[in-house]
Amino acid sequence: MNMVSEPNVKTEAAPALVVDNVSHSFGETLALNDVSLEVPRGAFVVLLGLNGAGKSTLFALITRLYDNVTGEIRILGHDVRRNASAALQRLGVVFQGRTLDIDLSLKQNLLYHCALHGISGREARARSKSALEFVQLADRANEKVRNLSGGQARRVEIARSLLHRPALLLLDEPTVGLDIDSRESAVRIVRSLVAKERLGVLWATHLFDEVELTDLVVVLHKGRVLFSGAVTEFLEKTGTKTVSDAFRALTGITDTELAA
Amino acid sequence: MSVGSATEADDSLQPAGQEAGHGWGVDPPPLGPLAYFTCLKGIVWREILRYLHQRERFLSALVRPLVWLFIFAAGFRQTLGISIIPPYQTYILYEVFITPGLIGMIQLFNAMQSSLSMVYDRETGAMRTLLVSPFPRSYLLLSKLVAGVSVSLLQVYVYLLVAYFWEIEPPLYGYLTVLPALILSGLMLGSMALFMSSIIRQLENFAGVMNFVIFPMFFASSALYPLWRIKESSVLLYQICLINPFTHAVELIRFALYGQVDWTSLAVVLVFTAAFLGGAIYAYNPSKGLIARRGGPGGS
């Protein structure tokens, strides 16, 4: 496995994301306990976990906000610690919070992101244009982000995360606070790229209805991975019919805790 | 979002998606010098755009030093006689004397404001979008600094333009020779603010910054009065002024405005810039820095 993290080795065969025995703690609290998971290319992986399960910590480690202290994280074969630049070039992120500049136009926001990836000039403008077309907002390119609805802003953020053609897309609770239509269109946009461009997606959520039967699912609970595999397998293993029942059976939490 | 556009999405996703698909599956090229330059340019461009959009910030950055110039300096002019000290070759108006100090103040405020905006960015997550860029983190921070300095240059030159009509007329070449000094002092104050923003959470409170950073730095310096005057009244204060890096930023600007170099100040400014910058880069380093220990920007 070490061989593929060399920059010049063909990365075609490597999974979009490999997290290998990663633990991380803040002082005394162990936020992640020996977490391993994999996102193959062209797979939609749902990371299920309640608030405080360690999802945000895991995302912070993958995006190299802070270093993983133990274990390894590789994006398309590139180790995020030893080869951060190559790894981050292949990574797209949609953060939980709003991260667009609201006083700048949609286009200006996208061009800024292109620059952060070293893409300039005509290429940057062409990519920004087609990305906005892709999320159905081309006609509002010159408007300020301030004027967008929550769902539209989220679509711009998805468009932005795709500008540099990543192999792995991370989304941290991307549909929180969106209405049903916006949720649906966000999910559909991302899923279409999984099929077409072999994009590997890690979709963190606690909304069980976003899981489809063909997906892979990783259950993160109190910093540990309790399950990792196909959704069908997940249901079979727990002897349940729905993902939410399976989640409850596995984690042993009650409905009241879930609601909280 | 309307229901209509949500249902339409399915039909037109295909063709638009193909266009967006340009470059998919191709391994990105390694980042060359041109890419580095693009990144720097993008960060500076965003900062300037954001600045120009914040009209109040634009105005207050200009009004603040002008109030000092038009009112404070006019009132003070009679009480404080300035003898001929280098770099000045004749008796000068008090307004002329405090101009480098006010320029320093513009840069100090701007540095504090951009570091505050970084705290704000950290909270909103805009900082995270910057930090997932594939360029080295130290380069990103440096670019961010350069962006802040660019905004301050804009402010300084607008101030100098207005001041010109108020009889503050340094030699024409002075406008050019002051530029490197401005860049240096801007970098020093910017990296100081950046370092502070990474270690002090309470920096969100601008009143606190005014009281504990801006005012002491500004008043205990050679911005408003020549150092020999301070020495006459208090030797201790004189010594404090001497070790205050802001004094040296002001003196560097003062001499550069007349095409001269104050070597001591240059050395002090360089040393402080390196120290603050090193501290800031360390603080933002993902493995050693303070972000990791504290749970990160916006981390809950």
Coordinates of C-alpha atoms in Angstrom, one line a residue:
Chain A
M1 CA 0.0 0.0 0.0
N2 CA 2.9 2.3 0.7
M3 CA 3.8 2.2 -3.0
V4 CA 0.7 4.0 -4.2
S5 CA 1.3 7.0 -2.0
E6 CA 4.3 7.9 -4.2
P7 CA 3.3 10.8 -6.4
N8 CA 4.2 9.3 -9.8
V9 CA 2.6 5.9 -9.4
K10 CA -0.6 5.4 -11.3
T11 CA -3.4 6.3 -9.0
E12 CA -6.1 4.7 -11.1
A13 CA -6.4 1.6 -9.0
A14 CA -6.4 3.3 -5.6
P15 CA -9.7 3.9 -3.8
A16 CA -10.9 7.5 -3.6
L17 CA -10.4 7.5 0.2
V18 CA -8.8 5.1 2.6
V19 CA -8.9 5.8 6.3
D20 CA -6.7 3.3 8.1
N21 CA -6.7 2.8 11.9
V22 CA -7.1 6.5 12.7
S23 CA -7.5 7.6 16.3
H24 CA -7.6 11.2 17.5
S25 CA -8.1 12.8 20.8
F26 CA -8.5 16.3 22.2
G27 CA -6.8 16.3 25.5
E28 CA -8.4 13.5 27.5
T29 CA -11.4 12.9 25.2
L30 CA -10.9 10.3 22.5
A31 CA -12.9 11.6 19.6
L32 CA -12.0 8.9 17.1
N33 CA -11.1 5.4 18.2
D34 CA -9.3 3.2 15.7
V35 CA -11.5 4.3 12.7
S36 CA -11.1 2.5 9.4
L37 CA -13.2 3.0 6.3
E38 CA -12.9 3.1 2.5
V39 CA -14.7 5.0 -0.3
P40 CA -14.1 3.3 -3.6
R41 CA -14.2 5.3 -6.8
G42 CA -17.7 5.8 -8.1
A43 CA -19.3 4.9 -4.8
F44 CA -21.7 6.8 -2.7
V45 CA -20.9 6.2 0.9
V46 CA -23.1 7.4 3.7
L47 CA -21.5 8.2 7.0
L48 CA -24.2 7.8 9.5
G49 CA -23.8 9.2 13.0
L50 CA -25.4 11.4 15.5
N51 CA -24.1 14.8 16.5
G52 CA -20.9 14.2 18.5
A53 CA -20.2 10.8 16.9
G54 CA -16.9 12.1 15.6
K55 CA -18.0 12.9 12.0
S56 CA -16.6 16.5 12.2
T57 CA -13.4 15.4 13.7
L58 CA -13.0 12.8 10.9
F59 CA -13.6 15.4 8.3
A60 CA -11.2 17.8 9.9
L61 CA -8.5 15.1 9.7
I62 CA -9.3 14.2 6.1
T63 CA -9.2 17.9 5.1
R64 CA -5.9 18.2 7.1
L65 CA -7.3 20.9 9.3
Y66 CA -5.2 19.1 11.9
D67 CA -2.9 16.1 11.5
N68 CA -4.0 12.6 12.2
V69 CA -1.9 11.5 15.1
T70 CA -2.2 7.8 14.6
G71 CA -3.1 5.8 11.5
E72 CA -3.2 6.8 7.8
I73 CA -5.5 8.7 5.5
R74 CA -5.0 8.5 1.8
I75 CA -6.9 10.2 -1.0
L76 CA -6.5 8.4 -4.3
G77 CA -3.4 6.8 -2.8
H78 CA -1.9 10.1 -1.6
D79 CA -1.2 10.3 2.1
V80 CA -2.7 13.5 3.5
R81 CA 0.2 14.0 5.8
R82 CA 3.2 13.1 3.8
N83 CA 1.9 14.3 0.4
A84 CA -0.7 16.9 1.5
S85 CA -0.6 18.9 -1.7
A86 CA -1.4 16.0 -4.0
A87 CA -4.1 14.7 -1.7
L88 CA -5.8 18.0 -1.3
Q89 CA -5.7 18.6 -5.1
R90 CA -8.0 15.5 -5.4
L91 CA -10.4 16.5 -2.7
G92 CA -13.5 18.5 -2.8
V93 CA -15.4 19.6 0.3
V94 CA -18.8 20.9 1.1
F95 CA -18.6 22.1 4.7
Q96 CA -21.5 22.1 7.1
G97 CA -21.6 25.8 7.6
R98 CA -22.0 28.5 4.9
T99 CA -18.6 29.3 3.5
L100 CA -19.4 31.5 0.5
D101 CA -18.6 35.3 0.5
I102 CA -22.1 36.7 0.6
D103 CA -21.1 40.1 -0.7
L104 CA -19.4 38.7 -3.7
S105 CA -21.2 37.4 -6.8
L106 CA -21.6 33.7 -7.5
K107 CA -19.0 33.9 -10.3
Q108 CA -16.5 35.8 -8.1
N109 CA -16.9 33.1 -5.4
L110 CA -16.1 30.4 -8.0
L111 CA -13.2 32.2 -9.5
Y112 CA -11.7 32.6 -6.1
H113 CA -11.9 28.9 -5.5
C114 CA -10.3 28.2 -8.9
A115 CA -7.4 30.5 -7.9
L116 CA -7.0 28.5 -4.7
H117 CA -6.4 25.5 -6.9
G118 CA -4.1 27.3 -9.3
I119 CA -6.6 27.5 -12.1
S120 CA -6.7 30.9 -13.8
G121 CA -7.9 32.9 -16.8
R122 CA -10.1 31.4 -19.5
E123 CA -10.0 28.0 -18.0
A124 CA -11.3 29.3 -14.6
R125 CA -14.1 31.3 -16.3
A126 CA -15.1 28.3 -18.4
R127 CA -15.2 26.0 -15.5
S128 CA -17.1 28.4 -13.3
K129 CA -19.7 28.9 -16.1
S130 CA -20.3 25.2 -16.7
A131 CA -20.4 24.5 -13.0
L132 CA -23.2 27.0 -12.5
E133 CA -25.0 25.6 -15.5
F134 CA -24.7 22.2 -13.9
V135 CA -26.4 23.3 -10.7
Q136 CA -29.0 25.4 -12.7
L137 CA -27.8 28.8 -11.5
A138 CA -26.0 30.1 -14.6
D139 CA -28.5 33.0 -15.0
R140 CA -27.6 34.3 -11.6
A141 CA -23.8 34.3 -12.1
N142 CA -23.4 38.0 -11.5
E143 CA -25.7 38.2 -8.5
K144 CA -24.5 38.5 -5.0
V145 CA -24.7 35.3 -2.9
R146 CA -26.6 37.3 -0.3
N147 CA -29.7 37.1 -2.6
L148 CA -29.7 33.3 -2.8
S149 CA -31.9 31.0 -0.8
G150 CA -30.3 28.4 1.5
G151 CA -30.9 25.7 -1.1
Q152 CA -29.4 27.7 -3.9
A153 CA -26.4 28.7 -1.9
R154 CA -25.8 25.0 -1.1
R155 CA -25.9 24.2 -4.8
V156 CA -23.3 26.9 -5.4
E157 CA -21.1 25.3 -2.8
I158 CA -21.5 21.9 -4.5
A159 CA -20.6 23.5 -7.8
R160 CA -17.6 25.1 -6.2
S161 CA -16.4 21.8 -4.7
L162 CA -16.4 20.3 -8.2
L163 CA -14.4 23.0 -10.0
H164 CA -11.1 21.3 -9.7
R165 CA -12.5 17.9 -10.7
P166 CA -11.8 16.0 -7.4
A167 CA -11.8 12.3 -7.1
L168 CA -13.3 12.4 -3.6
L169 CA -16.1 14.6 -2.5
L170 CA -16.7 15.1 1.2
L171 CA -20.1 16.5 2.3
D172 CA -20.7 17.3 6.0
E173 CA -24.4 17.3 6.7
P174 CA -25.0 19.1 3.4
T175 CA -28.8 19.1 3.6
V176 CA -29.3 20.4 7.1
G177 CA -31.7 23.3 7.1
L178 CA -32.9 22.8 3.5
D179 CA -36.4 22.3 2.4
I180 CA -37.5 19.0 0.7
D181 CA -37.0 20.2 -2.9
S182 CA -33.6 21.6 -2.2
R183 CA -32.5 18.5 -0.4
E184 CA -33.7 16.3 -3.2
S185 CA -31.9 18.4 -5.9
A186 CA -28.7 18.5 -3.9
V187 CA -28.7 14.7 -3.5
R188 CA -29.5 14.2 -7.1
I189 CA -26.7 16.5 -8.4
V190 CA -24.1 14.6 -6.4
R191 CA -25.4 11.2 -7.2
S192 CA -25.3 11.9 -10.9
L193 CA -21.6 12.6 -10.7
V194 CA -21.0 9.3 -8.8
A195 CA -22.4 7.4 -11.7
K196 CA -20.9 9.5 -14.5
E197 CA -17.5 10.6 -13.4
R198 CA -16.6 7.8 -10.9
L199 CA -16.6 10.4 -8.1
G200 CA -16.2 8.9 -4.7
V201 CA -18.6 10.5 -2.2
L202 CA -18.5 10.5 1.5
W203 CA -21.8 11.9 2.6
A204 CA -22.2 12.5 6.4
T205 CA -25.7 12.8 7.7
H206 CA -28.0 11.8 10.4
L207 CA -31.0 11.8 8.1
F208 CA -31.8 8.2 7.4
D209 CA -34.0 8.9 4.4
E210 CA -31.0 10.0 2.3
V211 CA -29.7 6.5 2.2
E212 CA -30.5 4.4 -0.9
L213 CA -30.3 0.6 -1.1
T214 CA -27.4 0.6 -3.5
D215 CA -25.2 2.8 -1.2
L216 CA -22.5 1.8 1.1
V217 CA -22.9 2.8 4.7
V218 CA -20.5 3.5 7.6
V219 CA -22.0 3.8 11.0
L220 CA -19.9 6.0 13.3
H221 CA -21.0 6.0 17.0
K222 CA -19.1 7.5 19.9
G223 CA -15.9 7.6 17.8
R224 CA -16.0 4.0 16.7
V225 CA -17.0 2.4 13.4
L226 CA -19.8 0.0 14.3
F227 CA -20.6 -1.1 10.8
S228 CA -19.1 -0.7 7.3
G229 CA -20.6 -2.3 4.2
A230 CA -23.5 -2.4 1.8
V231 CA -26.9 -1.1 2.9
T232 CA -28.5 -4.5 2.2
E233 CA -25.9 -6.2 4.4
F234 CA -26.6 -3.6 7.1
L235 CA -30.3 -4.5 7.1
E236 CA -29.6 -8.2 7.0
K237 CA -27.1 -8.1 9.8
T238 CA -29.4 -6.3 12.1
G239 CA -32.6 -8.1 10.9
T240 CA -34.4 -4.9 10.3
K241 CA -36.3 -3.4 7.4
T242 CA -35.3 0.3 7.5
V243 CA -32.0 2.0 7.9
S244 CA -33.2 3.9 11.0
D245 CA -34.3 0.7 12.7
A246 CA -31.0 -0.9 11.8
F247 CA -29.2 2.1 13.2
R248 CA -31.1 1.9 16.4
A249 CA -30.5 -1.9 16.7
L250 CA -26.8 -1.4 16.2
T251 CA -26.2 1.5 18.5
G252 CA -28.7 0.5 21.1
I253 CA -30.1 4.0 21.4
T254 CA -33.7 4.7 22.0
D255 CA -36.1 6.9 20.0
T256 CA -36.0 9.6 22.6
E257 CA -32.2 9.8 22.4
L258 CA -32.5 9.9 18.6
A259 CA -34.9 12.7 18.7
A260 CA -32.7 14.7 21.0
Chain B
M1 CA -35.8 27.4 -4.5
S2 CA -38.9 26.9 -6.5
V3 CA -40.4 23.5 -7.1
G4 CA -40.2 24.1 -10.9
S5 CA -36.4 24.3 -11.0
A6 CA -36.1 21.2 -8.8
T7 CA -38.0 19.1 -11.2
E8 CA -36.3 20.6 -14.2
A9 CA -33.0 19.6 -12.9
D10 CA -33.3 16.1 -14.1
D11 CA -33.7 16.9 -17.7
S12 CA -30.9 19.4 -18.2
L13 CA -28.4 17.7 -15.8
Q14 CA -27.1 15.5 -18.6
P15 CA -25.9 18.0 -21.2
A16 CA -24.7 20.6 -18.7
G17 CA -23.0 17.8 -16.8
Q18 CA -21.1 16.8 -19.8
E19 CA -19.8 20.2 -20.3
A20 CA -18.9 20.4 -16.6
G21 CA -17.2 17.0 -17.1
H22 CA -14.3 18.5 -18.8
G23 CA -11.2 17.3 -17.2
W24 CA -12.8 14.6 -15.1
G25 CA -10.7 11.6 -14.4
V26 CA -7.5 13.3 -15.5
D27 CA -4.9 13.5 -12.8
P28 CA -4.3 17.1 -11.8
P29 CA -0.9 18.5 -12.8
P30 CA 1.6 19.3 -10.0
L31 CA 1.4 22.9 -8.9
G32 CA 4.0 25.0 -10.8
P33 CA 5.1 28.6 -10.2
L34 CA 2.3 29.9 -12.3
A35 CA -0.3 28.2 -10.2
Y36 CA 1.4 29.7 -7.1
F37 CA 1.0 33.1 -8.6
T38 CA -2.6 32.5 -9.5
C39 CA -3.3 31.5 -6.0
L40 CA -1.7 34.7 -4.5
K41 CA -3.5 36.8 -7.1
G42 CA -6.8 35.2 -6.2
I43 CA -6.4 35.8 -2.5
V44 CA -5.4 39.4 -3.0
W45 CA -8.2 40.0 -5.4
R46 CA -10.8 38.6 -3.1
E47 CA -9.5 40.7 -0.2
I48 CA -9.7 43.9 -2.2
L49 CA -13.1 43.1 -3.6
R50 CA -14.4 42.4 -0.1
Y51 CA -12.9 45.7 1.2
L52 CA -14.4 47.7 -1.6
H53 CA -17.8 46.2 -0.8
Q54 CA -17.6 47.2 2.8
R55 CA -18.3 50.8 2.4
E56 CA -18.3 51.7 6.1
R57 CA -14.9 50.1 6.5
F58 CA -13.6 52.0 3.4
L59 CA -14.8 55.3 4.8
S60 CA -13.7 54.9 8.4
A61 CA -10.3 53.9 7.3
L62 CA -10.0 57.2 5.5
V63 CA -11.9 59.4 8.0
R64 CA -9.9 58.2 11.0
P65 CA -6.5 59.6 10.0
L66 CA -8.0 62.6 8.5
V67 CA -9.8 63.6 11.7
W68 CA -6.4 63.3 13.4
L69 CA -4.8 65.4 10.7
F70 CA -7.5 68.1 10.4
I71 CA -8.4 68.5 14.0
F72 CA -5.9 67.0 16.4
A73 CA -2.9 68.2 14.5
A74 CA -4.3 71.7 14.0
G75 CA -4.9 72.1 17.7
F76 CA -1.6 70.6 18.7
R77 CA 0.5 72.6 16.3
Q78 CA 0.8 75.6 18.5
T79 CA 1.7 73.7 21.7
L80 CA 4.4 71.5 20.2
G81 CA 7.4 73.1 18.5
I82 CA 9.3 70.7 16.3
S83 CA 13.0 71.4 15.9
I84 CA 14.8 70.4 12.8
I85 CA 15.5 66.6 13.1
P86 CA 16.3 64.2 10.3
P87 CA 15.0 63.5 7.8
Y88 CA 13.5 67.0 7.8
Q89 CA 15.8 69.8 6.6
T90 CA 13.7 72.7 7.5
Y91 CA 11.2 73.6 10.2
I92 CA 8.1 71.6 9.5
L93 CA 4.4 71.8 10.3
Y94 CA 3.2 69.4 13.0
E95 CA 0.9 67.9 10.3
V96 CA 3.9 66.9 8.3
F97 CA 5.5 65.4 11.4
I98 CA 2.6 63.1 12.3
T99 CA 1.8 62.0 8.8
P100 CA 4.1 58.9 9.0
G101 CA 2.5 58.2 12.3
L102 CA -1.0 58.4 10.8
I103 CA 0.1 56.2 8.0
G104 CA 1.3 53.7 10.6
M105 CA -2.0 54.0 12.3
I106 CA -3.8 53.2 9.0
Q107 CA -1.8 50.1 8.6
L108 CA -2.2 49.1 12.3
F109 CA -5.9 49.4 12.1
N110 CA -6.0 47.5 8.8
A111 CA -3.9 44.7 10.1
M112 CA -6.1 44.4 13.2
Q113 CA -9.2 44.4 11.1
S114 CA -7.9 41.8 8.7
S115 CA -6.9 39.6 11.6
L116 CA -10.4 40.1 13.0
S117 CA -11.8 39.1 9.7
M118 CA -9.7 35.9 9.9
V119 CA -11.3 35.2 13.3
Y120 CA -14.6 35.8 11.7
D121 CA -13.6 33.6 8.8
R122 CA -12.6 30.9 11.2
E123 CA -16.0 31.0 12.7
T124 CA -17.9 31.0 9.5
G125 CA -15.8 28.3 7.9
A126 CA -14.4 30.5 5.1
M127 CA -11.0 29.9 6.7
R128 CA -11.5 26.2 6.2
T129 CA -12.1 26.7 2.5
L130 CA -8.8 28.5 2.3
L131 CA -6.9 25.8 4.3
V132 CA -8.1 22.9 2.1
S133 CA -6.4 24.5 -0.9
P134 CA -3.5 22.3 -2.0
F135 CA -0.9 25.0 -1.6
P136 CA 1.4 24.8 1.5
R137 CA -0.3 26.4 4.5
S138 CA 2.5 28.8 5.1
Y139 CA 2.1 30.1 1.5
L140 CA -1.6 30.6 2.0
L141 CA -1.0 32.5 5.2
L142 CA 1.6 34.6 3.5
S143 CA -0.8 35.3 0.6
K144 CA -3.4 36.3 3.1
L145 CA -0.9 38.7 4.6
V146 CA 0.1 40.2 1.3
A147 CA -3.7 40.6 0.6
G148 CA -4.1 42.6 3.8
V149 CA -1.0 44.7 3.0
S150 CA -2.4 45.5 -0.5
V151 CA -5.6 46.8 1.1
S152 CA -3.5 49.0 3.4
L153 CA -1.5 50.4 0.5
L154 CA -4.7 51.4 -1.1
Q155 CA -5.8 53.2 2.1
V156 CA -2.4 54.9 2.6
Y157 CA -2.2 56.3 -0.9
V158 CA -5.7 57.7 -0.8
Y159 CA -4.8 59.3 2.5
L160 CA -1.5 60.8 1.0
L161 CA -3.5 62.2 -1.8
V162 CA -5.9 64.0 0.5
A163 CA -3.1 65.1 2.7
Y164 CA -1.3 66.6 -0.3
F165 CA -3.9 69.3 -0.5
W166 CA -3.4 70.0 3.2
E167 CA 0.2 71.1 2.6
I168 CA 1.8 67.8 3.3
E169 CA 4.0 67.7 0.3
P170 CA 6.9 65.2 0.5
P171 CA 9.1 65.2 -2.6
L172 CA 7.5 63.4 -5.5
Y173 CA 10.0 60.6 -5.5
G174 CA 9.0 60.1 -1.8
Y175 CA 5.7 58.6 -2.9
L176 CA 7.7 55.9 -4.7
T177 CA 10.5 55.3 -2.1
V178 CA 7.9 55.0 0.7
L179 CA 6.4 52.0 -1.1
P180 CA 8.9 49.3 0.1
A181 CA 8.8 50.7 3.6
L182 CA 5.0 50.5 3.5
I183 CA 5.1 46.9 2.4
L184 CA 7.5 46.0 5.1
S185 CA 5.7 47.8 7.9
G186 CA 2.4 46.4 6.6
L187 CA 3.9 42.9 6.7
M188 CA 5.2 43.4 10.2
L189 CA 1.9 44.7 11.6
G190 CA -0.1 42.1 9.6
S191 CA 1.9 39.2 10.8
M192 CA 1.7 40.5 14.3
A193 CA -2.1 40.6 14.0
L194 CA -2.2 37.2 12.4
F195 CA -0.1 35.7 15.2
M196 CA -2.4 37.4 17.8
S197 CA -5.5 36.2 16.0
S198 CA -4.3 32.6 16.2
I199 CA -3.6 32.7 19.9
I200 CA -6.2 35.1 21.4
R201 CA -9.8 34.1 21.1
Q202 CA -11.0 37.3 22.7
L203 CA -9.8 39.2 19.7
E204 CA -13.3 39.2 18.4
N205 CA -14.0 42.1 20.7
F206 CA -12.7 45.1 18.8
A207 CA -12.9 47.4 21.9
G208 CA -10.5 45.1 23.6
V209 CA -8.1 45.3 20.7
M210 CA -8.3 49.1 20.8
N211 CA -7.5 49.3 24.4
F212 CA -4.9 46.6 24.7
V213 CA -3.1 46.7 21.3
I214 CA -3.8 49.7 19.2
F215 CA -3.8 52.5 21.7
P216 CA -0.7 51.5 23.7
M217 CA 1.2 50.8 20.5
F218 CA 0.2 54.1 18.9
F219 CA 0.7 56.4 21.9
A220 CA 3.9 54.8 23.1
S221 CA 5.7 55.5 19.9
S222 CA 7.2 58.2 17.8
A223 CA 3.9 58.6 15.9
L224 CA 2.7 61.8 17.6
Y225 CA 5.9 63.3 19.2
P226 CA 9.6 63.1 18.5
L227 CA 11.4 60.7 20.8
W228 CA 13.8 63.3 22.2
R229 CA 10.7 65.1 23.5
I230 CA 9.5 62.0 25.3
K231 CA 12.9 61.5 26.7
E232 CA 12.7 64.9 28.3
S233 CA 9.6 64.0 30.2
S234 CA 10.2 60.3 31.0
V235 CA 13.2 58.1 30.4
L236 CA 11.1 55.0 31.1
L237 CA 8.5 55.9 28.5
Y238 CA 11.3 56.7 26.1
Q239 CA 12.7 53.2 26.5
I240 CA 9.3 51.7 26.0
C241 CA 8.9 53.7 22.8
L242 CA 12.3 52.4 21.7
I243 CA 11.4 48.8 22.0
N244 CA 7.9 49.3 20.5
P245 CA 8.1 47.9 17.0
F246 CA 5.5 50.4 15.9
T247 CA 8.0 53.2 16.6
H248 CA 10.4 51.6 14.1
A249 CA 7.6 51.1 11.5
V250 CA 6.8 54.8 11.8
E251 CA 10.5 55.9 11.5
L252 CA 11.0 53.6 8.6
I253 CA 8.1 55.2 6.8
R254 CA 9.2 58.7 7.9
F255 CA 12.7 58.4 6.3
A256 CA 11.5 56.5 3.3
L257 CA 9.0 59.3 2.5
Y258 CA 12.1 61.5 1.9
G259 CA 14.1 58.9 0.1
Q260 CA 16.2 57.9 3.0
V261 CA 16.7 54.7 5.0
D262 CA 16.7 54.4 8.7
W263 CA 18.8 51.3 9.0
T264 CA 18.1 50.6 12.7
S265 CA 14.4 50.7 12.1
L266 CA 14.7 48.6 9.0
A267 CA 16.6 46.0 11.0
V268 CA 14.1 46.0 13.8
V269 CA 11.1 45.8 11.5
L270 CA 12.7 42.9 9.6
V271 CA 13.4 41.0 12.8
F272 CA 9.9 41.5 14.2
T273 CA 8.3 40.5 10.9
A274 CA 10.3 37.3 10.9
A275 CA 9.4 36.5 14.5
F276 CA 5.7 37.2 14.2
L277 CA 5.4 35.4 10.9
G278 CA 7.2 32.4 12.3
G279 CA 4.8 32.4 15.2
A280 CA 1.7 32.7 13.0
I281 CA 2.9 29.9 10.7
Y282 CA 3.6 27.7 13.7
A283 CA 0.2 28.5 15.2
Y284 CA -1.5 27.4 12.0
N285 CA 0.6 24.3 11.5
P286 CA -1.8 21.4 11.7
S287 CA 0.4 19.1 13.7
K288 CA 2.1 21.4 16.2
G289 CA 0.0 24.5 16.2
L290 CA -2.6 25.9 18.5
I291 CA -5.5 25.1 16.2
A292 CA -4.9 21.4 16.7
R293 CA -4.8 21.7 20.5
R294 CA -7.9 23.8 20.7
G295 CA -10.1 21.9 18.4
G296 CA -9.7 23.9 15.3
P297 CA -11.3 26.8 13.5
G298 CA -15.0 26.6 13.9
G299 CA -14.6 23.2 15.5
S300 CA -17.1 22.6 18.2

